[in-house]
mmCIF file of C-alpha atoms and ligand atoms in Angstrom:
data_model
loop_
_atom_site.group_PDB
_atom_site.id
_atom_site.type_symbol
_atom_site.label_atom_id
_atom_site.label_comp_id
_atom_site.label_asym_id
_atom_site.label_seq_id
_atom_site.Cartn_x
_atom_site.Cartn_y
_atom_site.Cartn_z
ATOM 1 C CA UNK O 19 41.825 -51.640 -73.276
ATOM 2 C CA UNK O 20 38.243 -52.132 -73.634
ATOM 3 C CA UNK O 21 36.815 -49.351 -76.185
ATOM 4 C CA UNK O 22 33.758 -47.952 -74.786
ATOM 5 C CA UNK O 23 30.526 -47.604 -76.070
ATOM 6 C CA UNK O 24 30.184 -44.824 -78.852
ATOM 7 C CA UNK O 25 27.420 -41.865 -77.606
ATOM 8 C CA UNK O 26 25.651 -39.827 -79.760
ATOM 9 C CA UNK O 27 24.230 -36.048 -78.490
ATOM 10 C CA UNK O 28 20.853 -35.492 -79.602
ATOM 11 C CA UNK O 29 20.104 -31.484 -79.651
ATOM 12 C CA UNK O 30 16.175 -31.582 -80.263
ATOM 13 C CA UNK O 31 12.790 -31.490 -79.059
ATOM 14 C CA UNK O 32 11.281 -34.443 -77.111
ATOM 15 C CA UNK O 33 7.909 -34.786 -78.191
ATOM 16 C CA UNK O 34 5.407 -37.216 -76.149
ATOM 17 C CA UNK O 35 3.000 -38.518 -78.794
ATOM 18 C CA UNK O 36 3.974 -38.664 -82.762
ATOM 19 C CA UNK O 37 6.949 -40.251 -83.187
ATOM 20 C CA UNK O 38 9.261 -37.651 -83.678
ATOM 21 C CA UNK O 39 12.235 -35.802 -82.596
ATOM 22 C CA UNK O 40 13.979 -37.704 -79.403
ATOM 23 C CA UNK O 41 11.337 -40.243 -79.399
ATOM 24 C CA UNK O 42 12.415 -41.875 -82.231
ATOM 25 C CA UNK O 43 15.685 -40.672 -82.392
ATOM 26 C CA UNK O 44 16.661 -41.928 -79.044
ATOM 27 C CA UNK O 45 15.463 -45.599 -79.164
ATOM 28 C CA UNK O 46 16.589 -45.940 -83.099
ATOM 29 C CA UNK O 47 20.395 -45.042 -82.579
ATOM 30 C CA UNK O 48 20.159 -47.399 -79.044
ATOM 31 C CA UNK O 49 19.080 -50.478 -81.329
ATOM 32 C CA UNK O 50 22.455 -49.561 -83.105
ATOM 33 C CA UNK O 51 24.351 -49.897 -80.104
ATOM 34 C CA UNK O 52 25.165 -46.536 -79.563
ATOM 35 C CA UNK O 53 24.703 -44.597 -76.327
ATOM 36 C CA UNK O 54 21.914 -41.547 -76.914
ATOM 37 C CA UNK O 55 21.980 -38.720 -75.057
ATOM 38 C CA UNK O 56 19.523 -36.065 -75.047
ATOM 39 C CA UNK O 57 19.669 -32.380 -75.027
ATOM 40 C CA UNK O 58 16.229 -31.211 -75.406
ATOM 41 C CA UNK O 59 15.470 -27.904 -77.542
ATOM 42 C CA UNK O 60 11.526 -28.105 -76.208
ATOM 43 C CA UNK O 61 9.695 -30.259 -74.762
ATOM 44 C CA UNK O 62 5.787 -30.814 -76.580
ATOM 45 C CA UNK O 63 2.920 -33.332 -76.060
ATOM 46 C CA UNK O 64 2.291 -33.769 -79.523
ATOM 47 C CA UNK O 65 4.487 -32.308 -82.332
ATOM 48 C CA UNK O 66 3.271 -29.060 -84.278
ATOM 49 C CA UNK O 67 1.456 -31.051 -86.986
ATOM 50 C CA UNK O 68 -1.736 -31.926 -84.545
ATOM 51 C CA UNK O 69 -4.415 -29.504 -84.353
ATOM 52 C CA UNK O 70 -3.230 -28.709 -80.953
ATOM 53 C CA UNK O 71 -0.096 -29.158 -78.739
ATOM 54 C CA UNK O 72 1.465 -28.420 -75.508
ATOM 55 C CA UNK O 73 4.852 -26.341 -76.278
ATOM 56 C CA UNK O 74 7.558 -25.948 -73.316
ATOM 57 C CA UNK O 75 10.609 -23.687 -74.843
ATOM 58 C CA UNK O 76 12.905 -25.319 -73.302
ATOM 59 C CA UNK O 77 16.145 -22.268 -74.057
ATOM 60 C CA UNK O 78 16.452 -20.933 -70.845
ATOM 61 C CA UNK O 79 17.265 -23.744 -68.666
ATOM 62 C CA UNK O 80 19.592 -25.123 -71.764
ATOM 63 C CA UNK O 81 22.333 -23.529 -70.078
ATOM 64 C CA UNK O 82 22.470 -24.826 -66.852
ATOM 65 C CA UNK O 83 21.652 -28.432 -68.731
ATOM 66 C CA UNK O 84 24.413 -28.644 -70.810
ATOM 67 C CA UNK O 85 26.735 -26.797 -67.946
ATOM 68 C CA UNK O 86 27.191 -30.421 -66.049
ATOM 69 C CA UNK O 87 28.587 -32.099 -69.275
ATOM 70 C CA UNK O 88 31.415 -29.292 -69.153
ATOM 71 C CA UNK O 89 31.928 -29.472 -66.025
ATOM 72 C CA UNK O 90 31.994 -33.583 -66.053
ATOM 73 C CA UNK O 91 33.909 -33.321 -69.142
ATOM 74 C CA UNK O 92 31.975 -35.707 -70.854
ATOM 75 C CA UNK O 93 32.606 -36.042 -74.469
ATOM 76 C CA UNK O 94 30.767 -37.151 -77.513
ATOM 77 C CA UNK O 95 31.226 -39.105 -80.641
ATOM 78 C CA UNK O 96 28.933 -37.552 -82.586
ATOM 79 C CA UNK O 97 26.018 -34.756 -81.893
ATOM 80 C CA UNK O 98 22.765 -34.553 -84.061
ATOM 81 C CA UNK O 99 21.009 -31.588 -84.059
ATOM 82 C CA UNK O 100 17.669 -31.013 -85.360
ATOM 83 C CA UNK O 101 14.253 -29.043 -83.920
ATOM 84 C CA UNK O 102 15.092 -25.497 -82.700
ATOM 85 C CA UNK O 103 12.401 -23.993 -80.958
ATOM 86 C CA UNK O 104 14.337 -20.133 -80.600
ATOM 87 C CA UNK O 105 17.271 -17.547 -82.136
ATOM 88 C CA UNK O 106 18.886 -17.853 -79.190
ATOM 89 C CA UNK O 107 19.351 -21.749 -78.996
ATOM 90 C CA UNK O 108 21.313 -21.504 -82.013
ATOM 91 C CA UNK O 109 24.398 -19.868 -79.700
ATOM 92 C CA UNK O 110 23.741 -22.713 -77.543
ATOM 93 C CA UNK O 111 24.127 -24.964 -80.227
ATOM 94 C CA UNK O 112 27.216 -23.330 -81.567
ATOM 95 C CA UNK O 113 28.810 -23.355 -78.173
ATOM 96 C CA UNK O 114 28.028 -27.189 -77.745
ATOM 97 C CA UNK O 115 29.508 -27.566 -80.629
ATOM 98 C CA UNK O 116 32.688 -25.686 -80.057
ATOM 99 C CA UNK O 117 33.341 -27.364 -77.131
ATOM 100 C CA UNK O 118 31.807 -31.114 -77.457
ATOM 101 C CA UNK O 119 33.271 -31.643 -81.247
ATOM 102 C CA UNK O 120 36.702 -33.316 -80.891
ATOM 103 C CA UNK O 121 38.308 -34.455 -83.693
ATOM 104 C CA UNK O 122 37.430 -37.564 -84.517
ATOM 105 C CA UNK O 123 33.754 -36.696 -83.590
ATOM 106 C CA UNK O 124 31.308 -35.631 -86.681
ATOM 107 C CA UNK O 125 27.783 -33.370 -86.823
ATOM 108 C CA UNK O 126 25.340 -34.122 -88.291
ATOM 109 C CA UNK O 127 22.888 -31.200 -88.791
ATOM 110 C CA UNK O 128 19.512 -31.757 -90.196
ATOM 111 C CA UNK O 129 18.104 -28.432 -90.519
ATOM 112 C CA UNK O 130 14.214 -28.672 -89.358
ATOM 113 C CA UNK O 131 12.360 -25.822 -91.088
ATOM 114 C CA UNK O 132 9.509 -26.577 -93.006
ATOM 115 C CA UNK O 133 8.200 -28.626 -95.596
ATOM 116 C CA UNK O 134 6.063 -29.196 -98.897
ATOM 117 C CA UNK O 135 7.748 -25.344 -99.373
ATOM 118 C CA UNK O 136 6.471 -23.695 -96.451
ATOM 119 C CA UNK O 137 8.784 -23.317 -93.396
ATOM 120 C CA UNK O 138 7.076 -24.415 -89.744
ATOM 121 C CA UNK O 139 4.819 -21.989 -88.074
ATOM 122 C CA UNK O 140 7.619 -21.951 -85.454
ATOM 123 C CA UNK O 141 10.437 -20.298 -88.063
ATOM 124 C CA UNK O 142 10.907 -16.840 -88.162
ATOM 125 C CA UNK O 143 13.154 -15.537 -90.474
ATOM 126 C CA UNK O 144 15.771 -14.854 -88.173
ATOM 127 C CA UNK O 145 16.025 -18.591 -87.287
ATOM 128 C CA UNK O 146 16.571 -19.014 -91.179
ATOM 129 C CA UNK O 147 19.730 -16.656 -90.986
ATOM 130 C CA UNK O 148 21.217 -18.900 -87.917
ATOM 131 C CA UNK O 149 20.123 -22.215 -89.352
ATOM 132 C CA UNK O 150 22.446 -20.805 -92.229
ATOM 133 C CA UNK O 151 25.538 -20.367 -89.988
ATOM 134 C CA UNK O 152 24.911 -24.225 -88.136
ATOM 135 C CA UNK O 153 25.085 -25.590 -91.439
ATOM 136 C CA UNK O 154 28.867 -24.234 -91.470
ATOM 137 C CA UNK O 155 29.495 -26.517 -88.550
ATOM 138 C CA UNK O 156 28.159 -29.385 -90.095
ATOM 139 C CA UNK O 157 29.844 -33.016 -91.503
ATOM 140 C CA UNK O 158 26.535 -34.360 -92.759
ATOM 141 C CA UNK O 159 23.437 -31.919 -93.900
ATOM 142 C CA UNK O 160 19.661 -34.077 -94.240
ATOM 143 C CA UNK O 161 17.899 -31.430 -95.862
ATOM 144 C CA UNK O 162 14.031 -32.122 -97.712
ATOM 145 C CA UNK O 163 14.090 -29.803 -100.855
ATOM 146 C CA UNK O 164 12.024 -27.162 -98.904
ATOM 147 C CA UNK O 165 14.845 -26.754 -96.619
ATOM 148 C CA UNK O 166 18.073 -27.385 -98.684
ATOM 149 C CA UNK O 167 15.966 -23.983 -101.320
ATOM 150 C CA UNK O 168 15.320 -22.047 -98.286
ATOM 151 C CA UNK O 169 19.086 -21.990 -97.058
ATOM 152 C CA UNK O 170 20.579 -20.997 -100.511
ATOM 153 C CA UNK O 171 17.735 -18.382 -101.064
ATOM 154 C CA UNK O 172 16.330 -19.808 -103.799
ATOM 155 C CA UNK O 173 12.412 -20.230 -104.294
ATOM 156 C CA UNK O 174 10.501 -23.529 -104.053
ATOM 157 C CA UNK O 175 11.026 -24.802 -107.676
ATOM 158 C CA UNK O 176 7.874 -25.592 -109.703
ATOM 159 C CA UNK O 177 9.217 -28.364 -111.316
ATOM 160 C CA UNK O 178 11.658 -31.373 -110.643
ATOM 161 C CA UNK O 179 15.062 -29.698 -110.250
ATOM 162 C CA UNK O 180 17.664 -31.528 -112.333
ATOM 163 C CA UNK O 181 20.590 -33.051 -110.868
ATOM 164 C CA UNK O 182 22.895 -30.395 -111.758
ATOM 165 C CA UNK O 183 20.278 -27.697 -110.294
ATOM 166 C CA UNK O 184 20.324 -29.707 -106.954
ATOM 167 C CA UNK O 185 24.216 -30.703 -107.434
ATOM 168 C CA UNK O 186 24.490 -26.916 -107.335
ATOM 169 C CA UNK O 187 22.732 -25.459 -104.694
ATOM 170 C CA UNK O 188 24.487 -28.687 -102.517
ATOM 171 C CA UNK O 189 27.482 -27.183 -103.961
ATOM 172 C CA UNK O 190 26.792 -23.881 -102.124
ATOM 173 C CA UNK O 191 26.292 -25.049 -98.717
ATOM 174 C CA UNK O 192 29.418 -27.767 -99.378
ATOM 175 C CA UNK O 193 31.770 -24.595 -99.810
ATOM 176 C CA UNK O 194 31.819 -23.523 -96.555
ATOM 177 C CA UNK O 195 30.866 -26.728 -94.669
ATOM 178 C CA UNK O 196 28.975 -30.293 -94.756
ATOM 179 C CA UNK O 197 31.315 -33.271 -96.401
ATOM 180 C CA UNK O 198 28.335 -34.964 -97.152
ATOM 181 C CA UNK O 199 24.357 -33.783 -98.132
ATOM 182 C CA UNK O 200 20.864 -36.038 -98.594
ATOM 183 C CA UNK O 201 18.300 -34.180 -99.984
ATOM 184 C CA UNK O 202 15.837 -36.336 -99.028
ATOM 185 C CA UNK O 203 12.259 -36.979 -100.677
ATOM 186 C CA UNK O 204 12.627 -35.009 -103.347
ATOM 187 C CA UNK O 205 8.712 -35.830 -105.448
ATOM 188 C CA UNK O 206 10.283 -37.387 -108.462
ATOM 189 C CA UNK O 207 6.850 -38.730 -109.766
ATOM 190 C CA UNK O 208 3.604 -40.831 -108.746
ATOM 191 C CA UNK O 209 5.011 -43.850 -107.764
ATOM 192 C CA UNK O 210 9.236 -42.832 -106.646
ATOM 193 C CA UNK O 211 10.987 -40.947 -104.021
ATOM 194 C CA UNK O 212 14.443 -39.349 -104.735
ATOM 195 C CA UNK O 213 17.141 -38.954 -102.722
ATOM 196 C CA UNK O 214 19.930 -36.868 -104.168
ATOM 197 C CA UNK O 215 23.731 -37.640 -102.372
ATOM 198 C CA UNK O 216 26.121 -34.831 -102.676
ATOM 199 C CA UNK O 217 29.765 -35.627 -101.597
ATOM 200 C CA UNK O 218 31.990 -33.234 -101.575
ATOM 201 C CA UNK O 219 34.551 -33.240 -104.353
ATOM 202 C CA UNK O 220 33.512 -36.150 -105.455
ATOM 203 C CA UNK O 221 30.469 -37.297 -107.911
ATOM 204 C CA UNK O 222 26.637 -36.979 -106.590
ATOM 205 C CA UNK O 223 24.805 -40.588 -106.101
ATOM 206 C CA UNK O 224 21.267 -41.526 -106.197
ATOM 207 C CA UNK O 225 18.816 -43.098 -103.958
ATOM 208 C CA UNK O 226 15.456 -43.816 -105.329
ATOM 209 C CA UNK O 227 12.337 -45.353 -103.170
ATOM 210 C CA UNK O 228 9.098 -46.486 -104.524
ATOM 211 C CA UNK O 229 6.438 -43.793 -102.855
ATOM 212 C CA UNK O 230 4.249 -45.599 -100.212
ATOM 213 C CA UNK O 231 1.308 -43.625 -99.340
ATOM 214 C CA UNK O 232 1.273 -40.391 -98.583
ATOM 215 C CA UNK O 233 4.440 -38.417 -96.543
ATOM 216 C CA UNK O 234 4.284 -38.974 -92.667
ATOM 217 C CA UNK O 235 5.541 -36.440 -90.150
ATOM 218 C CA UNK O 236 8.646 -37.837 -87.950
ATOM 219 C CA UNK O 237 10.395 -39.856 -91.159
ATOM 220 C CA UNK O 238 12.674 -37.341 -91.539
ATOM 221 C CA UNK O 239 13.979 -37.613 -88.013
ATOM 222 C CA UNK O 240 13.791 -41.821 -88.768
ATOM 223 C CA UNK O 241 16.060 -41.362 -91.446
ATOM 224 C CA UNK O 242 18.640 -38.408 -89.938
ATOM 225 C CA UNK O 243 19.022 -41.205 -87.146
ATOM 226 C CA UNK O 244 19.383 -44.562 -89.080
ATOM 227 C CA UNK O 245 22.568 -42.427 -91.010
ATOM 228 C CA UNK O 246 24.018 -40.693 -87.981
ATOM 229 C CA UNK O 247 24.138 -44.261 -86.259
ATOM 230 C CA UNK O 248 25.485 -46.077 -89.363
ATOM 231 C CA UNK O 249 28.097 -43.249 -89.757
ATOM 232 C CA UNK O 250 29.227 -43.804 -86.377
ATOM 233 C CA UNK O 251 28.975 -47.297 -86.591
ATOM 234 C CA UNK O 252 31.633 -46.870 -89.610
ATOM 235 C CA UNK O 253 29.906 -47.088 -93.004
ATOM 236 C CA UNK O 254 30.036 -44.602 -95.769
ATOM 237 C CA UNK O 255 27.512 -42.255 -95.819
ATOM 238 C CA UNK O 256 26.080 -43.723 -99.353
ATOM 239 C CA UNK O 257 25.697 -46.511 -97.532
ATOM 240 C CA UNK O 258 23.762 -45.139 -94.662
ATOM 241 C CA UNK O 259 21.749 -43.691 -96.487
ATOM 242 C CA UNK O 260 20.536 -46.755 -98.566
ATOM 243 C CA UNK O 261 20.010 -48.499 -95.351
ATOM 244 C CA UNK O 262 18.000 -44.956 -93.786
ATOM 245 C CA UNK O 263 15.690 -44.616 -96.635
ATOM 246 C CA UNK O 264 15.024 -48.619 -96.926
ATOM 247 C CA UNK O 265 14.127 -48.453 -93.296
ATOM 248 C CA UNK O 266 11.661 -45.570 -93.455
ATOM 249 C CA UNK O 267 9.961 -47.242 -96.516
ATOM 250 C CA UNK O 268 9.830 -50.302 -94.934
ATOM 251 C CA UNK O 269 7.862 -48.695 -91.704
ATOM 252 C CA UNK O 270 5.940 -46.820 -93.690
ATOM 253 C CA UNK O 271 4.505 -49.893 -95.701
ATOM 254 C CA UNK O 272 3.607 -51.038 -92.174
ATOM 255 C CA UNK O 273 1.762 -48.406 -91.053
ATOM 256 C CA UNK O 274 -0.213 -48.570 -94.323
ATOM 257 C CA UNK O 275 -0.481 -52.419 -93.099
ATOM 258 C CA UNK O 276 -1.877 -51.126 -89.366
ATOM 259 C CA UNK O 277 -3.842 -47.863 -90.538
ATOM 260 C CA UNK O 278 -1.742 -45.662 -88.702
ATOM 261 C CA UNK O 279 -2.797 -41.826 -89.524
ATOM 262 C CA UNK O 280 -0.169 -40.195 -91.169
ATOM 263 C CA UNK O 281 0.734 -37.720 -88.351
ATOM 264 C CA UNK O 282 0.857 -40.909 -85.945
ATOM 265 C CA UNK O 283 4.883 -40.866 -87.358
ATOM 266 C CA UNK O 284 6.195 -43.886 -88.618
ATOM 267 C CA UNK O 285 5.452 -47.252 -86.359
ATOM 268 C CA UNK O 286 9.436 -48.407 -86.455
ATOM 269 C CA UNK O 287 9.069 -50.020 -83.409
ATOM 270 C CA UNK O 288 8.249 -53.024 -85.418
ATOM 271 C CA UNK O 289 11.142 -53.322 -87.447
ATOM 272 C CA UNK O 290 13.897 -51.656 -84.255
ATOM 273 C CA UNK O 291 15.285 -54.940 -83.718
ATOM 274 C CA UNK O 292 16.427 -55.187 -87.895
ATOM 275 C CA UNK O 293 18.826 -52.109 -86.868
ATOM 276 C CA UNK O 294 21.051 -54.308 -84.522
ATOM 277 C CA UNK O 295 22.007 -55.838 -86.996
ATOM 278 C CA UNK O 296 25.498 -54.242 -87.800
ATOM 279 C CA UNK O 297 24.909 -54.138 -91.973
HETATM 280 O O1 PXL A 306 9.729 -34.202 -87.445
HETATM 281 C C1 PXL A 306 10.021 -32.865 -87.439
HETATM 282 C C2 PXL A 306 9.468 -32.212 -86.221
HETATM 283 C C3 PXL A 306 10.180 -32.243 -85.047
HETATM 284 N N1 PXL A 306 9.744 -31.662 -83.929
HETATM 285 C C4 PXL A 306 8.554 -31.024 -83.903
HETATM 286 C C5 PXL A 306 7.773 -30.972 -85.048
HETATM 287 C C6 PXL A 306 8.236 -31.575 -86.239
HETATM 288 C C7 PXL A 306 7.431 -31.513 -87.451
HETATM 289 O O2 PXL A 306 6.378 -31.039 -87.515
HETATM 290 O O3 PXL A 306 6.591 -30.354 -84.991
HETATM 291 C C8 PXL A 306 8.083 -30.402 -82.638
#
């Protein structure tokens, strides 16, 4: 029998100019020969970096949306979430979940809130609380260090947390859920990026990148991508997230190369094709 095509659900926001979200979610996973389908949160003209932007909630006609998958009993290999735009598209969430997960399939959550240690001007504290209870139904957690402090109630540090520090508060959301955690670009100092790798029951690994430039919005949604499609596509998650973070850096050197503003996202168009290759 001919095994189809895996096909990955993408729960987030589609956002027209930036580079972020679905529009670099979608064609990123599709270089990796994987099917994407999206499930938008919101739809926006520009994400919520840009001085101004167009912002379509997209929660009440979620329902009805995700109703024909039911009813066509379509199933999924994997489902990424990522932008919420409301409380009450976390229930939605939950439900897809509940009834899309089979067992073989995996979630990766990355939990969208803020940045820099200041949540999005979207996130009300209420949308903290859920975001806590979707990390419960997650396999894989991509959390920056604004996001992975903010779901174990902790402050914004004021200095580099050691590993144990960050091998702890990984620890707490682990209990009760993801396998696997990346805090991602952790500021370890001028010139390197960490990436801390928490596995559960097992020893944390590191990632380090040299620092290119300054951050860019959308690279956190480049990277979530590159390891939900190497997951599916059967490599450890270590290894996914080597290839993620080698990725990003290497499109961001680019857009240094091209002079791409820094809320342009990251120009990974140029490199898409390097993704087909299954490694
Ligand atoms: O890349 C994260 C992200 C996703 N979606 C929207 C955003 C942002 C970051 O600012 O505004 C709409």
């Amino acid at each position: 029998m001919m095994k189809r095509q895996k096909r990955i659900a993408l729960i987030n926001d589609i956002t027209g100019f930036g580079r972020c979200s679905i529009a670099a979610m979608a064609p990123i996973v599709s270089a990796m020969k994987i099917q994407a389908v999206p499930i938008p949160t919101a739809i926006l003209s520009t994400h919520t970096q840009f001085p101004i932007y167009y912002f379509d909630d997209y929660t009440s006609r979620m329902h009805d949306y995700i109703q024909t998958y039911k009813d066509l009993n379509l199933e999924f290999d994997a489902i990424a979430t990522g932008f919420l735009g409301s409380v009450e598209q976390f229930e939605i969430v939950f439900d897809f979940i509940e009834t899309f997960k089979n067992k073989d399939a995996f979630v990766l959550v990355d939990p969208v809130m803020g940045d820099h240690g200041h949540l999005y001007a979207t996130y009300t504290p209420q949308m903290c609380e859920e975001m806590k209870k979707l990390v419960h139904y997650a396999d894989l957690l991509t959390p920056n260090l604004t996001e992975l402090v903010t779901l174990v109630d902790e402050p914004y540090p004021d200095h580099l947390p050691s590993f144990d520090e960050l091998k702890q508060m990984c620890q707490k959301l682990s209990d009760n859920g993801p396998q696997h955690i990346v805090v991602t670009g952790i500021p370890f100092n001028d010139k390197q990026i960490l990436n801390f790798i928490y596995n559960k029951n097992e020893d944390y690994q590191i990632v380090m990148v040299d620092r290119i430039d300054q951050d860019r919005c959308g690279t956190g949604d480049v990277i979530a991508s590159v390891i939900a499609g190497s997951y599916l596509n059967g490599h450890s998650f270590y290894h996914s997230v080597k290839k993620a973070t080698k990725f990003a850096s290497r499109c961001i050197e680019r857009c240094v190369e091209l002079e791409i503003p820094h809320y342009y996202g990251l120009c990974f168009e140029e490199y898409l094709w390097e993704l087909g290759r299954d490694e």
